[in-house]
mmCIF file of C-alpha atoms in Angstrom:
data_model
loop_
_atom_site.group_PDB
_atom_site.id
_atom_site.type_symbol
_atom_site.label_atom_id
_atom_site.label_comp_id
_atom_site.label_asym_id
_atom_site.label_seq_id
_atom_site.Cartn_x
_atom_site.Cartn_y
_atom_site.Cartn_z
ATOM 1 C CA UNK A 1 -42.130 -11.877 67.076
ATOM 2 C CA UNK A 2 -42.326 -12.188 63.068
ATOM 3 C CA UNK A 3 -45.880 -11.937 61.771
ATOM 4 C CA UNK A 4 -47.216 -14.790 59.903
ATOM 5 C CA UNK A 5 -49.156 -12.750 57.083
ATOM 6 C CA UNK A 6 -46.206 -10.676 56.629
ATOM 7 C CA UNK A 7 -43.792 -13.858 55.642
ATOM 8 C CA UNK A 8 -47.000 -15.506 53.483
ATOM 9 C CA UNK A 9 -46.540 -11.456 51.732
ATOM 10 C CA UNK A 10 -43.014 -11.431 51.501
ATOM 11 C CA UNK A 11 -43.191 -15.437 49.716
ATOM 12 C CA UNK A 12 -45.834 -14.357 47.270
ATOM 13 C CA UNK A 13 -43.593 -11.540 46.176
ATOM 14 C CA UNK A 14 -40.275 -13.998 45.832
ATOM 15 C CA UNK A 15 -42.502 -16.157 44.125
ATOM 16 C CA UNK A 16 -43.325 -13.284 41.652
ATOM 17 C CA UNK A 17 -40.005 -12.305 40.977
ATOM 18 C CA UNK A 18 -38.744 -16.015 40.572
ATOM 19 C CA UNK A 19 -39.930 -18.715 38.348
ATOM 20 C CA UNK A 20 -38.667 -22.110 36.780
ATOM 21 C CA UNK A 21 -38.529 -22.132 32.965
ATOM 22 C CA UNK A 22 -39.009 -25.010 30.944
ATOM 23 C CA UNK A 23 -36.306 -26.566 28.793
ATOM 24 C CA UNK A 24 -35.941 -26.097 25.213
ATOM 25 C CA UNK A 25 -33.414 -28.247 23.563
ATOM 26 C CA UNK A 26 -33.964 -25.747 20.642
ATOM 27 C CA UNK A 27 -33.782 -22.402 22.859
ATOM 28 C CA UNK A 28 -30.429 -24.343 24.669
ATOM 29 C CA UNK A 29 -29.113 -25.257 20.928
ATOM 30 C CA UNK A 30 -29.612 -21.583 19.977
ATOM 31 C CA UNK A 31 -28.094 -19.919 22.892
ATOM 32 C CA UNK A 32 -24.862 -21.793 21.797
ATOM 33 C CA UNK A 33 -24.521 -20.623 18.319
ATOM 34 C CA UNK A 34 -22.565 -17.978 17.067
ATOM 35 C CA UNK A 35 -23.331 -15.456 14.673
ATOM 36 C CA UNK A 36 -19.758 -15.074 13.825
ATOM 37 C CA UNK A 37 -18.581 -14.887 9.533
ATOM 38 C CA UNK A 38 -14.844 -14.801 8.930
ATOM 39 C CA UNK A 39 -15.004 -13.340 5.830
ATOM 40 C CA UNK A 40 -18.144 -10.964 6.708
ATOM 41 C CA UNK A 41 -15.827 -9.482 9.678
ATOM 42 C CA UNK A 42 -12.679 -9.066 7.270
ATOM 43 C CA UNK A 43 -14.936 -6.478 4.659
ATOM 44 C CA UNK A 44 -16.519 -5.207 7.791
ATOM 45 C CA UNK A 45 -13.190 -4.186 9.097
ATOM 46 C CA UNK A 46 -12.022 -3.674 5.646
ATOM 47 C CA UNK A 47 -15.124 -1.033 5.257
ATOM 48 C CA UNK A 48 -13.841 0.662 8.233
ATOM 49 C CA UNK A 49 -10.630 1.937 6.765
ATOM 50 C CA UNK A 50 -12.084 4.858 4.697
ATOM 51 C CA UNK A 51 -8.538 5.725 2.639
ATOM 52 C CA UNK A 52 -8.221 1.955 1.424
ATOM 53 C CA UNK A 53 -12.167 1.998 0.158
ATOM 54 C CA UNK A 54 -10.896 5.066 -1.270
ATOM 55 C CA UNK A 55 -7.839 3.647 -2.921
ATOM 56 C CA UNK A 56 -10.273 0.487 -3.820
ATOM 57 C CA UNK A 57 -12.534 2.763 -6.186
ATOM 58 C CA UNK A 58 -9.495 4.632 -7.624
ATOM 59 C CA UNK A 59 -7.557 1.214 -9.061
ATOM 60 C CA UNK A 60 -10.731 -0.455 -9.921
ATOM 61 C CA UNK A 61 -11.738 3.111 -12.149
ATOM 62 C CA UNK A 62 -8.186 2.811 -13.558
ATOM 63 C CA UNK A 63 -8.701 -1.179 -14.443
ATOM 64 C CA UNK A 64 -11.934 0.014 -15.988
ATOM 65 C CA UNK A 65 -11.297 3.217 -17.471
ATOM 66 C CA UNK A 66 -8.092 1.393 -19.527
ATOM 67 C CA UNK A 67 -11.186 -0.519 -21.546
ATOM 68 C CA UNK A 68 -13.177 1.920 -21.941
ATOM 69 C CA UNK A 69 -10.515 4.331 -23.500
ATOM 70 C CA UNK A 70 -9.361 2.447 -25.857
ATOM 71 C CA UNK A 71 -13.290 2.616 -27.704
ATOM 72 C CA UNK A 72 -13.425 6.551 -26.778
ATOM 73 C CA UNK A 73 -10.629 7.938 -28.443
ATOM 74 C CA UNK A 74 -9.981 8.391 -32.201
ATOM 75 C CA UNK A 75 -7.244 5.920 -33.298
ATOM 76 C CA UNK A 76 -6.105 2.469 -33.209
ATOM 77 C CA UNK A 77 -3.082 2.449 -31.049
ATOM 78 C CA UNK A 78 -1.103 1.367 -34.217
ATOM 79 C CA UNK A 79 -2.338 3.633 -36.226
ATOM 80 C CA UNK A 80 0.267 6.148 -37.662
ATOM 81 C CA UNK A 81 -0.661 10.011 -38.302
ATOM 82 C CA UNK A 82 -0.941 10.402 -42.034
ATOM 83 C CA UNK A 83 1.706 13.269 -41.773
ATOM 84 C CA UNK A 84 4.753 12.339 -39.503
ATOM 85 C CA UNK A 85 6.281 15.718 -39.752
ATOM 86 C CA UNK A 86 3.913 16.786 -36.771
ATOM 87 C CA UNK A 87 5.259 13.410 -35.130
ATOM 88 C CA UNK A 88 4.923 15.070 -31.726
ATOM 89 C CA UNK A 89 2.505 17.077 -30.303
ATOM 90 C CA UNK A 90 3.007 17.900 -26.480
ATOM 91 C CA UNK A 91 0.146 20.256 -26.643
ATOM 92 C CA UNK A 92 -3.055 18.362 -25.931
ATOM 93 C CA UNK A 93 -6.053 19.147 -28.240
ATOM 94 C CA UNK A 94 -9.305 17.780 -29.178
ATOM 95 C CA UNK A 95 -7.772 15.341 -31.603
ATOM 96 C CA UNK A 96 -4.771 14.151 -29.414
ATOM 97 C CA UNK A 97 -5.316 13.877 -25.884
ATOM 98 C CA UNK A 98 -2.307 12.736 -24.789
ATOM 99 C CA UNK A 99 -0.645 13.919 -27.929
ATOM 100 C CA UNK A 100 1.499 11.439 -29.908
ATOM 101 C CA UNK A 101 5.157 9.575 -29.942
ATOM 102 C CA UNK A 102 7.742 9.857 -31.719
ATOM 103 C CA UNK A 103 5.692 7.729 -34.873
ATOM 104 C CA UNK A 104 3.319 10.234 -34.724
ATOM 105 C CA UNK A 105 0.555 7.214 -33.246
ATOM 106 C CA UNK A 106 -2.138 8.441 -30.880
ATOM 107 C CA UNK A 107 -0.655 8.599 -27.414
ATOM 108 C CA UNK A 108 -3.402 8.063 -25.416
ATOM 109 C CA UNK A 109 -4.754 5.155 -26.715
ATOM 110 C CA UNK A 110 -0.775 3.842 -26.505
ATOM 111 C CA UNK A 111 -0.557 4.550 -22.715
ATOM 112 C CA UNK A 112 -4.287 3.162 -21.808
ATOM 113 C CA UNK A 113 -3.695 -0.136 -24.173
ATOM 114 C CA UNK A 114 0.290 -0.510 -22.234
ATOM 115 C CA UNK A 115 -1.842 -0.122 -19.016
ATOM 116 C CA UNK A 116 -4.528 -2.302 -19.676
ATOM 117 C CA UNK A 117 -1.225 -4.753 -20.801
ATOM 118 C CA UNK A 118 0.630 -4.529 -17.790
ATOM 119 C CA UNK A 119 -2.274 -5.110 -15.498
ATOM 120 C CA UNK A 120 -3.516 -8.181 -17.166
ATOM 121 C CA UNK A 121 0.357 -9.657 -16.831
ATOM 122 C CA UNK A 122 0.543 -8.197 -12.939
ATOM 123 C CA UNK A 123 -2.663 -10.007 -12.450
ATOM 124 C CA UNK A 124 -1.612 -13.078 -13.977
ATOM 125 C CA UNK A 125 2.151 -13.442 -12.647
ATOM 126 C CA UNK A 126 0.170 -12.983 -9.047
ATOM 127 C CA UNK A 127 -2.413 -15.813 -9.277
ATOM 128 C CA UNK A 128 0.563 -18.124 -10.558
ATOM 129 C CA UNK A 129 2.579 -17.071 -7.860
ATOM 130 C CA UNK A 130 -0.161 -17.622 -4.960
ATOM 131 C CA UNK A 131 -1.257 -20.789 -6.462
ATOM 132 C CA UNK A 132 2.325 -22.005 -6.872
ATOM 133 C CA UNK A 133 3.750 -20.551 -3.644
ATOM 134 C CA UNK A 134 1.292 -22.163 -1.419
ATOM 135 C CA UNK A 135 0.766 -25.330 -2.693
ATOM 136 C CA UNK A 136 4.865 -26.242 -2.408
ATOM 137 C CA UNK A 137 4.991 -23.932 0.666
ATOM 138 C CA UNK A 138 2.513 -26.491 2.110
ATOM 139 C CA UNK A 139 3.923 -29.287 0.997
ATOM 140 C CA UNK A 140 6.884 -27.879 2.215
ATOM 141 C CA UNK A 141 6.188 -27.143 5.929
ATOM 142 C CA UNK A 142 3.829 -29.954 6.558
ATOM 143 C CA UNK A 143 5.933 -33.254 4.878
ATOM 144 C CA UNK A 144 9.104 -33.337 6.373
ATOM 145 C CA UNK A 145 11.089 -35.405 3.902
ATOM 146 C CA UNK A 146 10.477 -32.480 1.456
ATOM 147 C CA UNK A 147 12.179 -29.504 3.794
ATOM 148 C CA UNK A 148 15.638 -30.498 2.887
ATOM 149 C CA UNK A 149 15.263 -30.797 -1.226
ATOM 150 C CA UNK A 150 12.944 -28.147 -1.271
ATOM 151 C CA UNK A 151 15.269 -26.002 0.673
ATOM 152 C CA UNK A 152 17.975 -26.603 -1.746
ATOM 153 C CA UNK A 153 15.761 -25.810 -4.735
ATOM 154 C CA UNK A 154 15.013 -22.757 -2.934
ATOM 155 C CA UNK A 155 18.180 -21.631 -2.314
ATOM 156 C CA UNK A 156 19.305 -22.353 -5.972
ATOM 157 C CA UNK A 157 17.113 -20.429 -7.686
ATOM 158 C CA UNK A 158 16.993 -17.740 -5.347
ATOM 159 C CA UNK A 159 20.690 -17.204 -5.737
ATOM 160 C CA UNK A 160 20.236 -16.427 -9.402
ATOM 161 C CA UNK A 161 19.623 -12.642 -10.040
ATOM 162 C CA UNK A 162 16.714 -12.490 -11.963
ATOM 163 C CA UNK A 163 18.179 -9.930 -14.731
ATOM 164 C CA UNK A 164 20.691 -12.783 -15.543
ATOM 165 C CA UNK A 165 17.997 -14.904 -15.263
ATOM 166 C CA UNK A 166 15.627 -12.770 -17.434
ATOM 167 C CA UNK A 167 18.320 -11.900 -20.019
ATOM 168 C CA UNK A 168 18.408 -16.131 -20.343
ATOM 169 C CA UNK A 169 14.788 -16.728 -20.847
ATOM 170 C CA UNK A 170 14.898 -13.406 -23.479
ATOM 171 C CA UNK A 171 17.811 -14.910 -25.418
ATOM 172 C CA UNK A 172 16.737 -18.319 -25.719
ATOM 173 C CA UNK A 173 13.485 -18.538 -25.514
ATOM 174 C CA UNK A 174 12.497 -15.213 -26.926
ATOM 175 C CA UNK A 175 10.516 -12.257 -25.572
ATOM 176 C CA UNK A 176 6.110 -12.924 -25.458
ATOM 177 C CA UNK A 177 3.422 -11.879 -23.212
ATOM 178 C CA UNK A 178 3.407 -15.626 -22.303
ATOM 179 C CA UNK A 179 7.113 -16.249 -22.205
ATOM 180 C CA UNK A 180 7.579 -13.428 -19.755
ATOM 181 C CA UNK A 181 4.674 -14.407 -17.720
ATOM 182 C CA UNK A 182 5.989 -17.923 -17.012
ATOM 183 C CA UNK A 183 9.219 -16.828 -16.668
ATOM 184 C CA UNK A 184 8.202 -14.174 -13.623
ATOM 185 C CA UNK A 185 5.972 -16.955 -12.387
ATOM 186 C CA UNK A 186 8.983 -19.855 -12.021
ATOM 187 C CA UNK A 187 10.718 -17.647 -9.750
ATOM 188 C CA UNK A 188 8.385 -15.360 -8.090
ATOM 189 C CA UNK A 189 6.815 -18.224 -6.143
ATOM 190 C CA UNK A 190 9.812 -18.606 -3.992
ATOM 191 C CA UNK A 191 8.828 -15.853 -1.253
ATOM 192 C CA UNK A 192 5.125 -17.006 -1.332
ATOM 193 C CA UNK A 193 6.278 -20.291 -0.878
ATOM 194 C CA UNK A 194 8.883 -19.686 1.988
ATOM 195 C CA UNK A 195 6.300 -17.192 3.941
ATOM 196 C CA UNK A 196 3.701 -20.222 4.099
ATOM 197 C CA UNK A 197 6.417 -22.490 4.640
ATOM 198 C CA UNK A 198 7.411 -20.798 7.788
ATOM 199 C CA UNK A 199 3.778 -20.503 9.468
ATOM 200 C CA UNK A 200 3.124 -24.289 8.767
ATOM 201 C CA UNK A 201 6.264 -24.935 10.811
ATOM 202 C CA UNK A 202 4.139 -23.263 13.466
ATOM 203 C CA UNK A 203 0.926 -24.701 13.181
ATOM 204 C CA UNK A 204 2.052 -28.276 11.873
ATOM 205 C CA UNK A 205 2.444 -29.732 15.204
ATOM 206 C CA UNK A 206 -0.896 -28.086 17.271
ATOM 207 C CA UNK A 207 -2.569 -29.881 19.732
ATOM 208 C CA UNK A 208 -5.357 -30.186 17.387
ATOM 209 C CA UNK A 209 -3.296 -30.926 14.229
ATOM 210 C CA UNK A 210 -1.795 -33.983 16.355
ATOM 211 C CA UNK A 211 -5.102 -35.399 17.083
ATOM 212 C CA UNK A 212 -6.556 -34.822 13.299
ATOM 213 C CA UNK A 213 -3.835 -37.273 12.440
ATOM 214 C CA UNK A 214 -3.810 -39.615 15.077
ATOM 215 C CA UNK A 215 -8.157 -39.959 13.743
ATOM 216 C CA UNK A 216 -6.316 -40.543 10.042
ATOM 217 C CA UNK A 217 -7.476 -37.920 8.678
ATOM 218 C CA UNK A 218 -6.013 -37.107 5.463
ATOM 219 C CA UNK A 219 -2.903 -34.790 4.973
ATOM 220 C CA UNK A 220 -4.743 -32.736 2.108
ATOM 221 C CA UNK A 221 -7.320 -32.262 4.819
ATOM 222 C CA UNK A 222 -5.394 -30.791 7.039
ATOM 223 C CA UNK A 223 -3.833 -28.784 5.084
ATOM 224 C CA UNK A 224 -6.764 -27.185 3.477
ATOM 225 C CA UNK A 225 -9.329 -27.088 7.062
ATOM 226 C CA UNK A 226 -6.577 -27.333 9.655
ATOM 227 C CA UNK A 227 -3.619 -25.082 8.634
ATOM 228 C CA UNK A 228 -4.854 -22.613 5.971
ATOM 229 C CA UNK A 229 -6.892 -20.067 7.322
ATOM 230 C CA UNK A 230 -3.778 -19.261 9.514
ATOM 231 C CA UNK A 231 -2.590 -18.137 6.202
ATOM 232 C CA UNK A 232 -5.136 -15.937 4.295
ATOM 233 C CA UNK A 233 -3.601 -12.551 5.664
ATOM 234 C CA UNK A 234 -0.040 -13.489 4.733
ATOM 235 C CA UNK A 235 -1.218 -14.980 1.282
ATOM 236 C CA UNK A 236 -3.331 -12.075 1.062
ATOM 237 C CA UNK A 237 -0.599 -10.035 1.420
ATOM 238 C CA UNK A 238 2.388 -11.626 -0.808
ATOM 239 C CA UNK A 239 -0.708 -11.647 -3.164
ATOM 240 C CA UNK A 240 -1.007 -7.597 -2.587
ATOM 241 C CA UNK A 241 2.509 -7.205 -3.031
ATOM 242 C CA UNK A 242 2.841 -9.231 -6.000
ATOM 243 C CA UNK A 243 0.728 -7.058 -8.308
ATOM 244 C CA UNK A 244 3.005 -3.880 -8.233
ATOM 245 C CA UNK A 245 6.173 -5.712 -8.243
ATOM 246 C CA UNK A 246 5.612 -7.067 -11.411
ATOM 247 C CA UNK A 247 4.374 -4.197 -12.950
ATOM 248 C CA UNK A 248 7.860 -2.288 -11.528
ATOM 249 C CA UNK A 249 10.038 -5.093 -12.791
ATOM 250 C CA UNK A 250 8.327 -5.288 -16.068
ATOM 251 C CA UNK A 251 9.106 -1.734 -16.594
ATOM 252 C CA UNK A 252 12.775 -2.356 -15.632
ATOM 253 C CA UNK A 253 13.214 -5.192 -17.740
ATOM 254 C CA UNK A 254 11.282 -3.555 -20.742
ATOM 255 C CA UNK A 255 13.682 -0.076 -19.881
ATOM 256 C CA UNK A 256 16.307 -2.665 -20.661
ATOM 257 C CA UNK A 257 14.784 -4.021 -23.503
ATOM 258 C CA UNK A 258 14.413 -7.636 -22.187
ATOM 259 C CA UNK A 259 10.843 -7.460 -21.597
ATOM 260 C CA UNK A 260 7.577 -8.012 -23.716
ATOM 261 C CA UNK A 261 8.392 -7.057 -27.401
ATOM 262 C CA UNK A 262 7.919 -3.882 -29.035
ATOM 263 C CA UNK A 263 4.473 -4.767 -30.902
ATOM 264 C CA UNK A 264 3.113 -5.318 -27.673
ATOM 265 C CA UNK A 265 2.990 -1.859 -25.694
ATOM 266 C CA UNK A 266 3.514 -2.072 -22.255
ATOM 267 C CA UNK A 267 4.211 0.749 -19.511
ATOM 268 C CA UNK A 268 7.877 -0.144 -19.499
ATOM 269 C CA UNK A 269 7.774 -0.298 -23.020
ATOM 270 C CA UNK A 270 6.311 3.265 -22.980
ATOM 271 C CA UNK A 271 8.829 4.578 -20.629
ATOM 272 C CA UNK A 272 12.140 2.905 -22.025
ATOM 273 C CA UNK A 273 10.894 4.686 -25.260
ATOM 274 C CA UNK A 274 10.562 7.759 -23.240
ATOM 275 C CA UNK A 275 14.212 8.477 -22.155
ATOM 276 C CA UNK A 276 15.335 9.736 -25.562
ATOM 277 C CA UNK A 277 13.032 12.448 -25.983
ATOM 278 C CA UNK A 278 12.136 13.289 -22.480
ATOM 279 C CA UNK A 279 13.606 16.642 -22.493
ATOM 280 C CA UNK A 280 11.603 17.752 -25.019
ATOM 281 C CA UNK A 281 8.526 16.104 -25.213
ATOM 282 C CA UNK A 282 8.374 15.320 -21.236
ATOM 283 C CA UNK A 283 4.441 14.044 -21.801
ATOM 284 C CA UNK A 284 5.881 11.019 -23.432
ATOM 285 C CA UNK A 285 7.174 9.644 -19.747
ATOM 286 C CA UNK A 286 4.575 11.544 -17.410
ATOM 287 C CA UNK A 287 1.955 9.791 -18.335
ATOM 288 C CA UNK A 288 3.234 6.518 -18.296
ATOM 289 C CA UNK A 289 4.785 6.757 -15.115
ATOM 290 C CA UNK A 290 1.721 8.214 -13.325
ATOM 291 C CA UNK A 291 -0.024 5.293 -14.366
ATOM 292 C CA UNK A 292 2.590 3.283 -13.386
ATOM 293 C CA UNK A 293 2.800 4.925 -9.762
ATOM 294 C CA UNK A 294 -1.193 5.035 -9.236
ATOM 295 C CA UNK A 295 -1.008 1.305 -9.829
ATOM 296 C CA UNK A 296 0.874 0.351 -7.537
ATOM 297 C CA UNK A 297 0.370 2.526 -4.864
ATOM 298 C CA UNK A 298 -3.318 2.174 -4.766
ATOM 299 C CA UNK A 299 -2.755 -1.353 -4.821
ATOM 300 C CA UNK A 300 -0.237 -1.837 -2.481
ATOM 301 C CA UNK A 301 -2.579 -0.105 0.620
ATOM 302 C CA UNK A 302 -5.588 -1.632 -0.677
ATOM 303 C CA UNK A 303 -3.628 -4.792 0.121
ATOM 304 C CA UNK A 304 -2.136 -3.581 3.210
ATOM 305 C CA UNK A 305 -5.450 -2.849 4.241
ATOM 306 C CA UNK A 306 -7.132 -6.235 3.170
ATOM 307 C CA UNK A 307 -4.336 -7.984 4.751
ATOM 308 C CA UNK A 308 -4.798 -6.769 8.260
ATOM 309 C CA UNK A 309 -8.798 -7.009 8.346
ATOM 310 C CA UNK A 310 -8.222 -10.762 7.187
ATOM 311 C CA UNK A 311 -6.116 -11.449 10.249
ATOM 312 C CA UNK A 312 -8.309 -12.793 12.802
ATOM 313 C CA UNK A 313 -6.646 -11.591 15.585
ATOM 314 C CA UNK A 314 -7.831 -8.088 14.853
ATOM 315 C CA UNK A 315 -11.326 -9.687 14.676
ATOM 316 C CA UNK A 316 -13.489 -8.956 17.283
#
């Protein structure tokens, strides 16, 4: 037989443990919202990858340090030696760092001004390129009467080989910091704008994409709120890649001598003017080409690295 006091005990002590709370349509509004940043989580992952920071600091010292050279050392970088018969030096020395070329001007302030040169183009060429690339690789993917002479476009231009191309531009034209920069920029959209091409194709006919059109909702809208940050690691990316490829083919087109004109030193500049006296005066094409290499290695796993903390799928 159950005792009474003992099930009044055992009610109090439920009642204890258990109690109604009171609704809060602020506390219930709250409980629903995420914390969650995209672009706080990409640096946060980006953080995490200790050799990219790494590489980070290095190319930004380089970007940096090519200014600040330039007021540190002792000559213009067209300034000739007053006696050429010491034209080169490959012994450095308080008065020439790097030592000098073959005109007897300061070498150092020749490589860090070519840097400083080719960075400033890379950098260009690259925002041209993403701004380019995904605009008609949009416009591409998402209106389908523009596939078909796009895709022809595309496949005309990328059939040209750009040293032909180049050589054309060069010839006609003539050979500027500008000229060369739009030149790169015509046809270095292409990949950009077939890699976001391809990914619209995937995401053009979502669920969600379907009923943002069916509401009327604009195409730019769609594009830009919809669609595109599918795309920031690949654009990201291209971007990354962009930078050292056109620093590499400006040095290949200025080793053949249809790049930026000789007034205007450049790192390809620097190293086509190398190959002649290499033997001898080796400093003349170390130093360009360790530039040349620290570039765009540092800046090709910094981008790496950016690329895959931008993808939200490694997002936690």
């Amino acid at each position: 037989m159950s005792n009474p006091d003992m099930n009044l005990q055992e009610e109090k002590n439920l009642d204890e443990l258990f109690h109604f709370v009171d609704y809060s349509a602020e506390n219930a509004e709250r409980s629903g919202y995420s914390n969650y940043s995209y672009w706080r989580s990409v640096f946060q992952n980006f953080l995490k990858k200790k050799s990219a920071v790494v590489m980070t600091f290095v190319f930004l010292a380089v970007v940096i340090f090519s200014f600040i050279a330039l007021h540190i050392g002792k000559y213009q970088y067209t300034e000739l030696k007053v006696d050429n018969s010491l034209a080169f030096i490959g012994s450095f020395d308080s008065e020439f760092w790097f030592g000098t070329d073959n005109l007897g001007r300061d070498f150092w302030c020749q490589v860090w001004y070519a840097a400083q040169t080719s960075i400033r183009l890379a950098l260009i060429v690259a925002l041209g390129e993403c701004i380019i690339g995904v605009v008609i690789g949009c416009l591409w993917g998402y209106v389908r009467w523009l596939d078909r002479p796009l895709t022809e476009l595309y496949n005309i231009i990328n059939n040209v080989p750009t040293v032909i191309y180049m050589t054309l531009v060069a010839l006609i034209v003539g050979q500027s910091f500008t000229t060369m920069a739009v030149a790169m920029i015509a046809t270095g959209w292409l990949i950009m704008a077939r890699n976001v091409r391809n990914l619209v194709l995937m995401y053009r006919d979502r669920e969600y994409n379907l009923a943002s059109r069916c509401l009327g909702t604009p195409v730019w809208r769609v594009l830009t709120k919809n669609i595109f940050p599918y795309l920031v690691s690949v654009v990201i990316l291209r971007l990354a890649l962009s930078i050292p490829a056109t620093i590499g083919m400006e040095s290949t087109l200025s080793y053949l001598g249809l790049g930026l004109p000789l007034d205007q030193p450049s790192l390809g500049i620097l190293l086509r003017n190398a190959r002649n006296y290499f033997v001898n005066y080796p400093h003349l094409l170390i130093w360009p080409a360790l530039i040349v290499s620290l570039i765009t290695i540092t800046f090709y796993l910094v981008g790496n690295a950016f690329s895959d903390a931008a993808d939200p799928r490694n997002h936690v």
